[in-house]
mmCIF file of C-alpha atoms in Angstrom:
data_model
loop_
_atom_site.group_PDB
_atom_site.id
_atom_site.type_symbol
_atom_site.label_atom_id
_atom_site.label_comp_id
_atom_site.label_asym_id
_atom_site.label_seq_id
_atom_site.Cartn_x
_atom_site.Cartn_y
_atom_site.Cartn_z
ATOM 1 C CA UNK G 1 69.860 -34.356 21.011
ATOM 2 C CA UNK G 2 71.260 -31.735 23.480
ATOM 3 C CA UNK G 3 69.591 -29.029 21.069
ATOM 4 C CA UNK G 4 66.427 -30.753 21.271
ATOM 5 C CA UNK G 5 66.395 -31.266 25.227
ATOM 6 C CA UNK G 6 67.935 -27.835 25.530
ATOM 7 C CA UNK G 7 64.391 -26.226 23.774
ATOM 8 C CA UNK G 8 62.493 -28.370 25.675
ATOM 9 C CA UNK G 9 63.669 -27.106 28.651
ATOM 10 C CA UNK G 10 63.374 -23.475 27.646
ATOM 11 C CA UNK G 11 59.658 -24.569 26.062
ATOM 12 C CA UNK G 12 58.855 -25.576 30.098
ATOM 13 C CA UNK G 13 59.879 -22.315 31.828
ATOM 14 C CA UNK G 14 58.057 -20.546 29.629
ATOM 15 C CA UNK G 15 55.144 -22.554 30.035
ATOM 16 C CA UNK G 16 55.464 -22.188 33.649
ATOM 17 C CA UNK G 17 55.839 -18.139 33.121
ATOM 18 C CA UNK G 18 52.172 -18.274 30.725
ATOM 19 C CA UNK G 19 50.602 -20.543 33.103
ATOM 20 C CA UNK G 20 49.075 -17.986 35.153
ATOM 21 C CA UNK G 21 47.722 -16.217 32.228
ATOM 22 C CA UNK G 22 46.566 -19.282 30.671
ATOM 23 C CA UNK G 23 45.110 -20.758 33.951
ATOM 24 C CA UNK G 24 43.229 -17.107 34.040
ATOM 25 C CA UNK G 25 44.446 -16.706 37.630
ATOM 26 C CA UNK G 26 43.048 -14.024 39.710
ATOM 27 C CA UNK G 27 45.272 -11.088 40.685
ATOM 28 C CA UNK G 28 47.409 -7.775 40.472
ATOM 29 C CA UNK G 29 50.292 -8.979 39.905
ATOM 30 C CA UNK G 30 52.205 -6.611 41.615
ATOM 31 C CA UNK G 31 56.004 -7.452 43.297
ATOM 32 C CA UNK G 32 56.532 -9.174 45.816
ATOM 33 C CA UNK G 33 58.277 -6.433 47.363
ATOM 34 C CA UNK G 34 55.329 -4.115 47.291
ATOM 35 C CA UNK G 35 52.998 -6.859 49.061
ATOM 36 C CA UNK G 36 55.817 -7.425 51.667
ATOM 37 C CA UNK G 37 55.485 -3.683 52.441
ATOM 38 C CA UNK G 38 51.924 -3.611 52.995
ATOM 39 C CA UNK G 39 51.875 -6.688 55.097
ATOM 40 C CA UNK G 40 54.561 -4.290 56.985
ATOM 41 C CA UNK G 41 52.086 -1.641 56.864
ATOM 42 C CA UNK G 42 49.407 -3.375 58.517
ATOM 43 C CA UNK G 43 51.784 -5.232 61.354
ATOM 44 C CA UNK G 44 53.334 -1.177 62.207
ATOM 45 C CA UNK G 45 50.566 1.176 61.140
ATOM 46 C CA UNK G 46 52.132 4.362 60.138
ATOM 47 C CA UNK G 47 55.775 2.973 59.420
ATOM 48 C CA UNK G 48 57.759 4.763 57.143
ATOM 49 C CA UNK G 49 61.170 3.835 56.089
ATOM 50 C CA UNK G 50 63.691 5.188 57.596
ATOM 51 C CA UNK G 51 65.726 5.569 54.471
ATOM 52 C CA UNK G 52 64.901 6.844 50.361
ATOM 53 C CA UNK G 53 66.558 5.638 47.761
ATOM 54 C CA UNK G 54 69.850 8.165 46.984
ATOM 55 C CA UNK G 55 68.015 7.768 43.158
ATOM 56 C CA UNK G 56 64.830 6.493 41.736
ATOM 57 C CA UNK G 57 64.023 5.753 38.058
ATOM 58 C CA UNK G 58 61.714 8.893 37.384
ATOM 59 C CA UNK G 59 58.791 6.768 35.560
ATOM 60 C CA UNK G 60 57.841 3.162 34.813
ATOM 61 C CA UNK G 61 58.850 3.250 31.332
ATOM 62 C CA UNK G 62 62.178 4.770 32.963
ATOM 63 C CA UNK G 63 62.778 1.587 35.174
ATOM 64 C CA UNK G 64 61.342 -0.609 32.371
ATOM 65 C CA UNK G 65 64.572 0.454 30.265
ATOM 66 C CA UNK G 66 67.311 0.099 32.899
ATOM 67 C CA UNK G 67 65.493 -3.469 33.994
ATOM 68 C CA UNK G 68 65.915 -4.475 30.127
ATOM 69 C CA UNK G 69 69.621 -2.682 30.099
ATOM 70 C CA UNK G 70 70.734 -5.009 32.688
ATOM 71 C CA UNK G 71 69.104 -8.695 31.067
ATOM 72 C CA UNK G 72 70.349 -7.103 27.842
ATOM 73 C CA UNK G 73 73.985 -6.810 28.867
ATOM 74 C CA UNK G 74 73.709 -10.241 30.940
ATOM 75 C CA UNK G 75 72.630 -11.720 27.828
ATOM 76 C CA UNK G 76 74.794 -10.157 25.603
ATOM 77 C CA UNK G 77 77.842 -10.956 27.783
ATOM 78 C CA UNK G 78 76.386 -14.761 28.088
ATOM 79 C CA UNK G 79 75.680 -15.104 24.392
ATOM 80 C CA UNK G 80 79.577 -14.269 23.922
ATOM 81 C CA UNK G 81 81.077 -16.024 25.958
ATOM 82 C CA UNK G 82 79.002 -19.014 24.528
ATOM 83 C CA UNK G 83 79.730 -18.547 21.074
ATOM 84 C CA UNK G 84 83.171 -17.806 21.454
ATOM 85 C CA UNK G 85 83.726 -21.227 24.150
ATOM 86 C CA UNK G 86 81.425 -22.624 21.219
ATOM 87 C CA UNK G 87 84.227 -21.739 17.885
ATOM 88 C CA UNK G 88 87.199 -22.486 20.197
ATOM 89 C CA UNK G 89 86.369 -25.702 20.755
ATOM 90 C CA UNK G 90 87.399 -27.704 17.838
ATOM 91 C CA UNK G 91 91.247 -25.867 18.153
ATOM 92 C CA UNK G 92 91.798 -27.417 21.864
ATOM 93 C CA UNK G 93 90.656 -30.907 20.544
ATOM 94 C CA UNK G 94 93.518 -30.904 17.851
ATOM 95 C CA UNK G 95 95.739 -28.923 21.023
ATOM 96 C CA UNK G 96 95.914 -31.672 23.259
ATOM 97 C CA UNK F 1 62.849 -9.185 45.238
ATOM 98 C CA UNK F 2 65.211 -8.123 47.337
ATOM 99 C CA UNK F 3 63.967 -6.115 50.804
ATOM 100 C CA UNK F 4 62.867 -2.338 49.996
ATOM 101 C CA UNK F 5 65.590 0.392 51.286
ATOM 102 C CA UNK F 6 64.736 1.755 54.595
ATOM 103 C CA UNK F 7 62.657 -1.033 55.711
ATOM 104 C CA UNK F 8 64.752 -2.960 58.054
ATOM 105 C CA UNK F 9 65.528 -1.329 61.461
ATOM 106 C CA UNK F 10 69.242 0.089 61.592
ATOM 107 C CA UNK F 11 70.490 -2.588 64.126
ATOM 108 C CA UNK F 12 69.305 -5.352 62.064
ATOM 109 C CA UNK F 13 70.333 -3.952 58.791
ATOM 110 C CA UNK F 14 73.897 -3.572 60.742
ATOM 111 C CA UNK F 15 73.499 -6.653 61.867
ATOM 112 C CA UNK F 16 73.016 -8.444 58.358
ATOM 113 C CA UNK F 17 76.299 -6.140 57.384
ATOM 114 C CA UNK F 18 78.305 -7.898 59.531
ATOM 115 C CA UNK F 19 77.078 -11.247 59.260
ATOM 116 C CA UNK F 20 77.296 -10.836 55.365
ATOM 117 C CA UNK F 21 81.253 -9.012 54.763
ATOM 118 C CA UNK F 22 83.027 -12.157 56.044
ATOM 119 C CA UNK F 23 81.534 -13.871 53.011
ATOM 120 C CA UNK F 24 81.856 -11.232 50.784
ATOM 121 C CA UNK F 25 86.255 -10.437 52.081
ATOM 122 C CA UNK F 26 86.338 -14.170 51.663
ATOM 123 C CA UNK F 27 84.854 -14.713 48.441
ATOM 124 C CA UNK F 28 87.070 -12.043 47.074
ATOM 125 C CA UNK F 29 89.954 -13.821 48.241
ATOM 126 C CA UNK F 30 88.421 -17.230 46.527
ATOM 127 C CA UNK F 31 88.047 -14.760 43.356
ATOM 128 C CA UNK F 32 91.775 -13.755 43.255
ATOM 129 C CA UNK F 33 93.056 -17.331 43.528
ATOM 130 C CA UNK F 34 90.728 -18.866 40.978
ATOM 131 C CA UNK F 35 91.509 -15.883 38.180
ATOM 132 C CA UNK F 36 95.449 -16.455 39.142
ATOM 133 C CA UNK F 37 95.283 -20.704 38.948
ATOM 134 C CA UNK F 38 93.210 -21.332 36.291
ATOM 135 C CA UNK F 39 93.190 -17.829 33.923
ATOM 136 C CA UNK F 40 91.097 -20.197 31.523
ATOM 137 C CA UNK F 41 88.607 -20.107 34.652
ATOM 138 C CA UNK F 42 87.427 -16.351 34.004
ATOM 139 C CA UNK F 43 84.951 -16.815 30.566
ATOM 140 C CA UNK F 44 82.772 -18.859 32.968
ATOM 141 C CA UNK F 45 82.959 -16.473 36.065
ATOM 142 C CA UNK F 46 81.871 -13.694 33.760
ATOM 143 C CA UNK F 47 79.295 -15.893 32.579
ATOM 144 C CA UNK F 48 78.420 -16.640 35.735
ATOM 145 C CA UNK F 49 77.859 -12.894 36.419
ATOM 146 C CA UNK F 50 75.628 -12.329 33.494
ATOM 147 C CA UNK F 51 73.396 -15.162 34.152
ATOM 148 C CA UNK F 52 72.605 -13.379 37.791
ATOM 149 C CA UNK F 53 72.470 -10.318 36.037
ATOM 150 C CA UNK F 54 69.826 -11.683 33.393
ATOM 151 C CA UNK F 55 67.649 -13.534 35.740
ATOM 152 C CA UNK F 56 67.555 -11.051 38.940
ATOM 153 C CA UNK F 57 66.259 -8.528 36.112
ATOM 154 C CA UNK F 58 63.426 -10.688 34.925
ATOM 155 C CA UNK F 59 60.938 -10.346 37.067
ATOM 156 C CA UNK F 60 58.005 -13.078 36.194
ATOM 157 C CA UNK F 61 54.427 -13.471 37.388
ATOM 158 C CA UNK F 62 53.173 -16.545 39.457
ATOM 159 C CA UNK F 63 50.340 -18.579 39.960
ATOM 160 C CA UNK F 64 49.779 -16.979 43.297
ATOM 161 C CA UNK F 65 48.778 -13.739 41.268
ATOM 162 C CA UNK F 66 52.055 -11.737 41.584
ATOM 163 C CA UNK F 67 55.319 -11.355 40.912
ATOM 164 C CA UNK F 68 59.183 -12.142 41.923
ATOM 165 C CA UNK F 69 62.365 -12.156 39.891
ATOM 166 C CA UNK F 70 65.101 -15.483 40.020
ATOM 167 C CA UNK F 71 68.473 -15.202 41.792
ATOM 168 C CA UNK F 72 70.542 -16.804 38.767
ATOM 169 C CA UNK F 73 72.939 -17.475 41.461
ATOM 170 C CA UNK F 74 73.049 -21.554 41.567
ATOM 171 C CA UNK F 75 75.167 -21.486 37.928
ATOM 172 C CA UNK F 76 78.370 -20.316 39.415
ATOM 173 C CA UNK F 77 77.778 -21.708 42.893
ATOM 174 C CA UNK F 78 78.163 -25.467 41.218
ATOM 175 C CA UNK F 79 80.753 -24.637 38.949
ATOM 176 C CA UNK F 80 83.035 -22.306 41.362
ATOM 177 C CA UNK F 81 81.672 -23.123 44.732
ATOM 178 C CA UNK F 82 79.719 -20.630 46.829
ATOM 179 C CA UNK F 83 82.053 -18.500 47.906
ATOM 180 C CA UNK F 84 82.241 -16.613 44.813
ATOM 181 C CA UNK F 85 79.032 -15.728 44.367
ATOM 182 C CA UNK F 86 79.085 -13.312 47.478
ATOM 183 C CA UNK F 87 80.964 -11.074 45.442
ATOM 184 C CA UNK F 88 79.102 -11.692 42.326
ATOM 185 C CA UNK F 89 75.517 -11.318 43.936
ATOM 186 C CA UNK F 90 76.694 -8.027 45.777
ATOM 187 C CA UNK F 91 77.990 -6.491 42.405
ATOM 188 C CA UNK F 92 74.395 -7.615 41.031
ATOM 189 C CA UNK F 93 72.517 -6.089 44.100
ATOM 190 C CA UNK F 94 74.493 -2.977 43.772
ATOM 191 C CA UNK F 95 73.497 -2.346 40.531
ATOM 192 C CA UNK F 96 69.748 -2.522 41.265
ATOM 193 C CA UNK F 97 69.969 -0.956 44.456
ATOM 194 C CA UNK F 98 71.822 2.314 42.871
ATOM 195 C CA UNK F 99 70.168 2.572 39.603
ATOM 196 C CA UNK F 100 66.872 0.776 40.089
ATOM 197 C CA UNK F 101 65.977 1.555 43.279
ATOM 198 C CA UNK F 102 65.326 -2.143 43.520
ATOM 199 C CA UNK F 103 66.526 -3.480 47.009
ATOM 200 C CA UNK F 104 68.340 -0.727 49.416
ATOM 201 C CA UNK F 105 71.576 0.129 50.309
ATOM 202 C CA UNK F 106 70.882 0.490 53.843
ATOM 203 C CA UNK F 107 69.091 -3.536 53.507
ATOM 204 C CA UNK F 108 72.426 -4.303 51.234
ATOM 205 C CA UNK F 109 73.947 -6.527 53.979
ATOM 206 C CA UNK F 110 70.499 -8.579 54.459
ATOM 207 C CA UNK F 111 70.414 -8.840 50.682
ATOM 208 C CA UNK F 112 73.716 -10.046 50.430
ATOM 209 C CA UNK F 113 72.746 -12.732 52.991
ATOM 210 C CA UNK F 114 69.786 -13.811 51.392
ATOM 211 C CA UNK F 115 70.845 -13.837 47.268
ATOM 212 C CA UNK F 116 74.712 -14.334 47.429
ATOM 213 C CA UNK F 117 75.549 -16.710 50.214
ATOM 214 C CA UNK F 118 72.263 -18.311 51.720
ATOM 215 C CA UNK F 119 71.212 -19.352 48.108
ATOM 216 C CA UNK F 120 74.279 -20.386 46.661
ATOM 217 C CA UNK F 121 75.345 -21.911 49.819
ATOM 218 C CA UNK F 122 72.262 -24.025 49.369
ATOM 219 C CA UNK F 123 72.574 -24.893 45.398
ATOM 220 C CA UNK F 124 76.298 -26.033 46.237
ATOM 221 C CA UNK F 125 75.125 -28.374 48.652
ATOM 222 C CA UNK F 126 71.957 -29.750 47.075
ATOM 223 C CA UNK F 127 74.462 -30.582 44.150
ATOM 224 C CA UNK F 128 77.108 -32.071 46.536
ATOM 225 C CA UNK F 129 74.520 -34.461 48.039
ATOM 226 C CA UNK F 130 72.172 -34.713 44.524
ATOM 227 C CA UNK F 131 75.722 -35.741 42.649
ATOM 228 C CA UNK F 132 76.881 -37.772 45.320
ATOM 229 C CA UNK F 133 73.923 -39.622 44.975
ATOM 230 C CA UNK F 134 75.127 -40.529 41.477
ATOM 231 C CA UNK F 135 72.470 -38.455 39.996
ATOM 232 C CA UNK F 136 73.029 -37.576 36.508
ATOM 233 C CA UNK F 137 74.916 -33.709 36.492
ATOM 234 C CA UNK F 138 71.427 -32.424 34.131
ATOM 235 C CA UNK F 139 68.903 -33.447 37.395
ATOM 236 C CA UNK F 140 71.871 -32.191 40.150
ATOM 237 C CA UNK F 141 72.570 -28.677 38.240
ATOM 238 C CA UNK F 142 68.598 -28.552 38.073
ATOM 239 C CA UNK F 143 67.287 -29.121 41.661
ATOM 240 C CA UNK F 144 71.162 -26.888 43.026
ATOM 241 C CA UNK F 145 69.309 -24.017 40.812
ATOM 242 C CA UNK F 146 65.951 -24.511 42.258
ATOM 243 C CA UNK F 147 66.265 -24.981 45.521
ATOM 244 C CA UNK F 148 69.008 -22.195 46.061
ATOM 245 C CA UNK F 149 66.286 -19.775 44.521
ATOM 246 C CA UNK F 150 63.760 -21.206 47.483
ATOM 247 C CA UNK F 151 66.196 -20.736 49.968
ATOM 248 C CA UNK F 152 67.018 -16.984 49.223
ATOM 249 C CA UNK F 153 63.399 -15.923 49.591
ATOM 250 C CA UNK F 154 63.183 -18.671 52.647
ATOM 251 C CA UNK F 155 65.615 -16.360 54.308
ATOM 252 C CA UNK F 156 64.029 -13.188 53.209
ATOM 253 C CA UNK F 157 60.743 -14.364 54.944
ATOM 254 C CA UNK F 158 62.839 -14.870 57.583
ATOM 255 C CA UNK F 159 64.670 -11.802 57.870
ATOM 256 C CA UNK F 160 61.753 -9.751 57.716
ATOM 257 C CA UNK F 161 60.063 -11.505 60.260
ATOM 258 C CA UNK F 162 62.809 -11.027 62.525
ATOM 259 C CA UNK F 163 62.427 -7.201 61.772
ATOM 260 C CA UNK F 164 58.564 -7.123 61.896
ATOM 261 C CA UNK F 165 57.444 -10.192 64.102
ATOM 262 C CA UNK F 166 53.314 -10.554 63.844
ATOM 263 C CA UNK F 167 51.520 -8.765 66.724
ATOM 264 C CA UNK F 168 49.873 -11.647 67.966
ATOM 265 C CA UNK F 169 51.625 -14.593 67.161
ATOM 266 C CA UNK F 170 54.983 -13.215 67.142
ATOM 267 C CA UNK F 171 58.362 -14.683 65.001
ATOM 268 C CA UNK F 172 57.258 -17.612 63.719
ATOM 269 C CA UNK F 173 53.718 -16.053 62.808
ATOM 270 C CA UNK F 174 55.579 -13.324 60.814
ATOM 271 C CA UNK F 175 57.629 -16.247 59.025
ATOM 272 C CA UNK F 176 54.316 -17.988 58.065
ATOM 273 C CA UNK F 177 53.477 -14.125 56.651
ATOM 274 C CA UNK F 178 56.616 -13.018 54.746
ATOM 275 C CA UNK F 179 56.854 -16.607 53.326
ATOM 276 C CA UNK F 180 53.438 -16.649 52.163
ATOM 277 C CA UNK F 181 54.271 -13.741 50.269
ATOM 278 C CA UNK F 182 57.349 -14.780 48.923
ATOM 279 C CA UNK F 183 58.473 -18.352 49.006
ATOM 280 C CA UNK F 184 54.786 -19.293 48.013
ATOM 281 C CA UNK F 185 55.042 -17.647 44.742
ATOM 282 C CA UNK F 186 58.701 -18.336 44.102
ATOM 283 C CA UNK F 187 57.796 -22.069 43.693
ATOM 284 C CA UNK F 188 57.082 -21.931 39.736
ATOM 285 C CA UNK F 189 59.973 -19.149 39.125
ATOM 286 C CA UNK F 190 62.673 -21.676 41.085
ATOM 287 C CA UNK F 191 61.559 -24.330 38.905
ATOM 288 C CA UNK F 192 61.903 -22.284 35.720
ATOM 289 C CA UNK F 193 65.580 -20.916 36.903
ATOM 290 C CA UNK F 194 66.118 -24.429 37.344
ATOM 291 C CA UNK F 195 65.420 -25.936 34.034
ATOM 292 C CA UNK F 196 67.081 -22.378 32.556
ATOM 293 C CA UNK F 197 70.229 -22.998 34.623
ATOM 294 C CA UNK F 198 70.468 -26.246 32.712
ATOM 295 C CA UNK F 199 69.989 -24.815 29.217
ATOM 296 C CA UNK F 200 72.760 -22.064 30.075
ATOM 297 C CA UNK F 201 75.201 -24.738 31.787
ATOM 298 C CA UNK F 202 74.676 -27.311 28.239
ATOM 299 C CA UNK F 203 74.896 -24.505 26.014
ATOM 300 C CA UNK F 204 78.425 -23.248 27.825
ATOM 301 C CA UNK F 205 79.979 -26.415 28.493
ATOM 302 C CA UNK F 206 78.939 -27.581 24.659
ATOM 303 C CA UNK F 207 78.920 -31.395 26.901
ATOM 304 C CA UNK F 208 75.224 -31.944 28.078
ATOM 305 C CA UNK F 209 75.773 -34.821 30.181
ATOM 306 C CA UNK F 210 78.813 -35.503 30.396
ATOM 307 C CA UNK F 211 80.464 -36.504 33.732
ATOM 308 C CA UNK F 212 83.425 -34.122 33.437
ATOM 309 C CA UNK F 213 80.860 -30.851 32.299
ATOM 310 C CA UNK F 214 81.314 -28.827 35.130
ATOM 311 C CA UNK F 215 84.846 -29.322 35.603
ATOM 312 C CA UNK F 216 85.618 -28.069 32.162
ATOM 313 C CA UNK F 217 83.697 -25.056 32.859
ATOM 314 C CA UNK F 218 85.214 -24.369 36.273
ATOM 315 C CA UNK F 219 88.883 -24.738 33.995
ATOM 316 C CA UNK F 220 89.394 -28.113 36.251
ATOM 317 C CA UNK F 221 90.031 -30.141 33.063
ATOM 318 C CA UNK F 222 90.738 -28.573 29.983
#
């Protein structure tokens, strides 16, 4: 039952994440971040930060990688700490 | 999306520094004690680290036509309390701010505000008042999630607007701006960390539904 509700959740999210593809919505789809800076642009004409990142990723794909890195090590952490939660159940049952 | 390095003048990115380390010192502190009472405590602050870590990477399109990433913060906020998460979001932030040159170290502070206490601040009470209600935990954990993701790009709007307040119809004009940018389109993504929050918080506690779920996680009951 929990299994079931558990991939119906995850079903909905990603439903939600298709649903501007699917609804054939019109748009760059650029980050928010990069909109928020023009907006800036066009409230200060000629405003440039006043500080550069100490490092940028050198490319896309570059930034791509260390994006996936981090949901990769957040996952991998999560997925642990599940299945080992998961197998150590049944021992503090007969514990207590 | 967190606001770009070098884009909010120096006395208001000082300003967000200092309104943001109390949290963060105290947090900490909250940290030390939790780790030291309940040891069993620390599988589910780690996991409440990598669930920030995995959603504030995945950034996902919107119906409005572009693109935001989740917080992930709400998790740990219900199961610890807010105060942790200031540490937990800055360690996050960090991380994309050094190596992604996502979000700023000089707009660190205003981050901080935003992601790791405005948001989780938020999701704790939402799920104080949604539980109190005698809501079951599933729909608490759910709207906590949701609605902490809302507020942190609420306050984003916010802080920007304070920064860069619209020529003609000043503050609350810019607010109307920066939060038609990005609380607009962070409607569908707060609704998908919220039903993903769920999933994560089942999966850990192994007790969908159960009264006593979060309090196993948090090492409350054992």
């Amino acid at each position: 039952m929990a299994a079931n509700r558990s991939l119906l959740l995850v079903a909905a999210a990603a439903a939600i994440m298709a649903a501007p593809f699917v609804l054939g919505i019109e748009g760059e789809f650029k980050g928010n971040d990069d909109r928020a800076s023009e907006a800036i642009a066009e409230a200060r004409p000629g405003y440039e930060p006043w500080f550069q990142p100490l490092w940028k990723p050198p490319s896309g794909e570059v930034e791509t990688m260390l994006f996936a890195v981090q949901s990769a090590l957040g996952a991998g952490l999560l997925g642990y700490i599940i299945g080992r939660r998961r197998s150590s159940a049944p021992r503090d049952v007969t514990r207590r | 999306m967190h606001i770009m390095e070098g884009y909010l003048p120096a006395e208001h990115a000082a300003g967000w520094f200092i309104a943001s380390a109390p949290f963060v010192i105290a947090g900490a502190i909250r940290l030390k004690r939790i780790v030291h009472d309940r040891p069993q405590a620390k599988m589910t602050l780690a996991a409440a680290g990598a669930f920030t870590f995995v959603l504030s990477a995945l950034k996902m399109p919107s119906v409005t036509g572009s693109c935001s990433h989740p917080t992930g913060t709400g998790l740990g906020a219900v199961v610890f309390g807010p105060a942790v998460m200031a540490v937990l979001g800055t360690i996050v932030l960090l991380f994309q701010a050094l190596l992604l040159a996502h979000g700023g170290l000089t707009t660190l502070g205003a981050n901080v505000f935003s992601m790791a206490i405005a948001g989780p601040w938020v999701s704790y009470g939402v799920w104080r008042l949604v539980k109190g209600m005698g809501a079951p935990v599933g729909l608490a954990v759910f709207l906590a999630a949701a609605l902490g993701d809302l507020a942190t790009y609420c306050v984003t709007s916010v802080q920007l607007a304070l920064a860069y307040p619209d020529p003609a119809s000043g503050i609350i004009g810019g607010v109307l701006k920066f939060g038609g940018i990005f609380a607009i389109s962070q409607v569908p993504l707060a609704v998908a960390e919220g039903l993903l929050t769920v999933v994560v918080m089942n999966a850990l506690s192994g007790r969908a539904g159960m009264a006593d779920e979060i309090q196993v996680l948090s090492g409350e009951v054992k």
